[in-house]
C-alpha positions as a printed Julia matrix, in Angstrom:
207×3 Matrix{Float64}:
 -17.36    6.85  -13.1
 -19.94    6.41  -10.68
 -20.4     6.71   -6.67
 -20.63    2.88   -6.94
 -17.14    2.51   -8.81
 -14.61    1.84   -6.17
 -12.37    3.87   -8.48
 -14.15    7.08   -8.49
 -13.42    9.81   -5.88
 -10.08    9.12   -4.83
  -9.32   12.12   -4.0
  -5.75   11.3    -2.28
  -4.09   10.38   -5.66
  -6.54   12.14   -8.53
  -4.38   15.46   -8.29
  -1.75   12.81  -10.34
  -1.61   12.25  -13.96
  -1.16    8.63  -15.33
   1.93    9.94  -16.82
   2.79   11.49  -13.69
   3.12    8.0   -12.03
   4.57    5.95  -14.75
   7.46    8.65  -14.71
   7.97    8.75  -10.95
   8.49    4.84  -11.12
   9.82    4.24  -14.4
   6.89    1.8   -15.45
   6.57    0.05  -18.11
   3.29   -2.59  -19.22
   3.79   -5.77  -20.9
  -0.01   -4.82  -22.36
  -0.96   -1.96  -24.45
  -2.24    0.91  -21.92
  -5.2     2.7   -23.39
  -5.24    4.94  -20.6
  -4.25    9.05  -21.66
  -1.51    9.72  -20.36
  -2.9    13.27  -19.14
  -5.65   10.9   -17.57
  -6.5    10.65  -13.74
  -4.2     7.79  -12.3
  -7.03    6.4   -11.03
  -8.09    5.62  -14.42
  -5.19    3.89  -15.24
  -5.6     1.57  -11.94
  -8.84    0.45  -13.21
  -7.63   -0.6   -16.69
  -4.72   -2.67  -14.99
  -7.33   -4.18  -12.63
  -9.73   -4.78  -15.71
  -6.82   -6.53  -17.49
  -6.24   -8.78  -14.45
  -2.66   -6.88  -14.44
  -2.7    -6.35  -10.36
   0.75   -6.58   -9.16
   1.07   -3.36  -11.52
  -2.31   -2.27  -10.03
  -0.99   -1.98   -6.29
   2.91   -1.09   -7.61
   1.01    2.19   -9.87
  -1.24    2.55   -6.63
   1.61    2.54   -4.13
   3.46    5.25   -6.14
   0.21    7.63   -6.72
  -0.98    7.83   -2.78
   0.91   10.35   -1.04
   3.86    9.07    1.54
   2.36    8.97    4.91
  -1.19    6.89    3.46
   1.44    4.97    1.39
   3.14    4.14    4.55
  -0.37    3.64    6.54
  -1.43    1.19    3.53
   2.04   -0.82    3.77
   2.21   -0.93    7.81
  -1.67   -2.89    7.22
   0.53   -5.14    4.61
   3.12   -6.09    7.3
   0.68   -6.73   10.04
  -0.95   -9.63    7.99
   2.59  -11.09    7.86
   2.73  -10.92   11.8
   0.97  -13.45   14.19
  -2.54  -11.8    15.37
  -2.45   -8.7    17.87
   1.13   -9.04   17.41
   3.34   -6.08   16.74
   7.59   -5.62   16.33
   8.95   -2.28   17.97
   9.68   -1.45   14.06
   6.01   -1.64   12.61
   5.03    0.3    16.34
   7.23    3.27   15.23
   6.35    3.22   11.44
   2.85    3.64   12.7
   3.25    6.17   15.58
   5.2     8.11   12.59
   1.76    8.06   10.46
  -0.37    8.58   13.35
   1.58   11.72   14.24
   3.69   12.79   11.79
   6.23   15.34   13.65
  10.22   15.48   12.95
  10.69   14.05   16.18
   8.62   10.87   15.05
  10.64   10.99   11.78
  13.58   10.51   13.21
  13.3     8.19   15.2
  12.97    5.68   12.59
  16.56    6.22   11.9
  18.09    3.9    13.54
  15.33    1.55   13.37
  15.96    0.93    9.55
  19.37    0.89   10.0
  18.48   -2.93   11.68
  18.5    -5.95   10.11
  14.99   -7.22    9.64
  11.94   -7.9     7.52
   9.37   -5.74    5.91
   8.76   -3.8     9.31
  12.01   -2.72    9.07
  11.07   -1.66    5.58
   7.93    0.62    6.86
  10.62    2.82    9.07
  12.76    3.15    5.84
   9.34    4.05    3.62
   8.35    7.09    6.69
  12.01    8.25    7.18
  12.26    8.89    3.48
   8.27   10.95    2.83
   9.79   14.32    2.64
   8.11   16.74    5.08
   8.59   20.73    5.4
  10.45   20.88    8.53
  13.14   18.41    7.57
  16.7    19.27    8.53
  18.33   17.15    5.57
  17.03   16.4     2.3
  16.67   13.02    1.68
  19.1    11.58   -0.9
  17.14    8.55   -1.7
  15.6     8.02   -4.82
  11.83   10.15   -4.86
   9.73    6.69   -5.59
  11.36    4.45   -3.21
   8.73    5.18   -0.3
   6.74    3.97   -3.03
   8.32    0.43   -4.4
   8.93    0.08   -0.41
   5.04   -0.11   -0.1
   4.51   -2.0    -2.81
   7.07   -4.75   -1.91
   4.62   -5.15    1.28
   1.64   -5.75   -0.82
   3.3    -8.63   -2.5
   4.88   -9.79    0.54
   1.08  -10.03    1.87
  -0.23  -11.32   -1.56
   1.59  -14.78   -1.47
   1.77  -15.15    2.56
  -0.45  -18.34    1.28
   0.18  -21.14   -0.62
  -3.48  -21.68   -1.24
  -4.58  -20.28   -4.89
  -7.99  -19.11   -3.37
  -6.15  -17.19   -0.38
  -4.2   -15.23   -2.72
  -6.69  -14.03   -4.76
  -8.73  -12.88   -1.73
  -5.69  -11.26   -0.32
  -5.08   -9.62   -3.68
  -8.7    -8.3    -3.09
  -8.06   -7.42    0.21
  -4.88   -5.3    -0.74
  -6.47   -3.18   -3.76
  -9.76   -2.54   -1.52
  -7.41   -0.99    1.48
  -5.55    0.72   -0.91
  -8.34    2.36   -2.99
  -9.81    3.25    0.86
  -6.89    4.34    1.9
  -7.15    6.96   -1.63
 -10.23    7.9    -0.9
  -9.62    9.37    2.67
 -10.37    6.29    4.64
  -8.82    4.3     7.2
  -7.75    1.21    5.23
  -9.62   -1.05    7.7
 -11.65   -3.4     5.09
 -12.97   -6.41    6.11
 -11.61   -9.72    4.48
 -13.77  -12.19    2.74
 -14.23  -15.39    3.65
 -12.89  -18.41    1.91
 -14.45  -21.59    1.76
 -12.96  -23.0     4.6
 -14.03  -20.04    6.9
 -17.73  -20.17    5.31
 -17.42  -24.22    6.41
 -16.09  -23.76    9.89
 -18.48  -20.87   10.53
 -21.18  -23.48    9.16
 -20.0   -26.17   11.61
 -20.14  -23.56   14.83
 -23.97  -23.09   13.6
 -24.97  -26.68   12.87
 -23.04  -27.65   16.47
């Protein structure tokens, strides 16, 4: 890997084996995997990605980064679901959780995912359950469900379109925060265009 591959240096998740991962969430690959098992995860995430597999690409990445970037990379998710500038109390606490994650924050998301509600209800779930050192309870929930919580956001955001060439941008959009997101960033990657931006931004020129 190079400084150029997007997969190299993701130093959030490369602690993690392959098999590490595909245990945690009880994968399994309708491909062969070449991948070692004792391999990076990261590697792993580029062969699914290489093999145009990337609904397993984001699920394997949402299980590898560690809760409170998982949480950060599916409270970006939910926002593209949302009207612009546009926030619920629910995806506000999620992310006042990751911003500053204290027991107090923890818990208040308790009885915030206790409310009926969509995929920012989800987020409060996914930061109530990351297990911190001060908790007063263990959590009984299952140890990769902050995980396939995450990952249910990325697919929520994936088909928020019905237009073919949206989707596949989004689906760029998602891996790209993600693999950020692994490498110590912020998430915050700009989108690309699609044609109909690139023809609008055309027609503000030409006018």
């Amino acid at each position: 890997m190079t400084d150029k591959d997007p997969f190299a240096k993701l130093t959030k998740i490369d602690g993690k084996t392959a098999a590490d991962v595909v245990r945690l969430g009880k994968l399994k690959f309708n491909t062969q995997i070449e991948t070692p098992a004792n391999a990076p995860v990261s590697h792993l995430i580029k062969e699914l990605v290489a093999q145009n597999l990337l609904m397993d690409a984001l699920k394997v990445l949402a299980l590898a980064l560690p809760g409170r970037e998982a949480v950060w990379w599916g409270c970006l998710a939910v926002r593209d679901l949302m009207p612009e500038g546009k926030k619920t109390p629910h995806l506000e606490a999620a992310e006042a959780w990751v911003f500053k994650p204290t027991l107090a924050q923890k818990q208040k998301l308790r009885p915030m995912f206790e409310d009926p509600g969509g995929m920012d209800v989800a987020m409060c779930e996914a930061g109530f359950n990351v297990p911190m050192p001060d908790d007063e309870e263990k959590s009984v929930s299952p140890p990769h469900l902050v995980g396939l919580l995450v990952f249910t956001a990325q697919v929520k955001s994936h088909f928020s379109s019905k237009i073919p060439e949206e989707i596949a941008l989004q689906g760029e959009l998602l891996l790209a925060r993600g693999l950020d997101i692994a490498r110590g960033g912020s998430g915050q990657v700009e989108p690309k265009a699609t044609k109909s931006d690139k023809a609008i931004g055309e027609a503000d020129l030409a006018g």
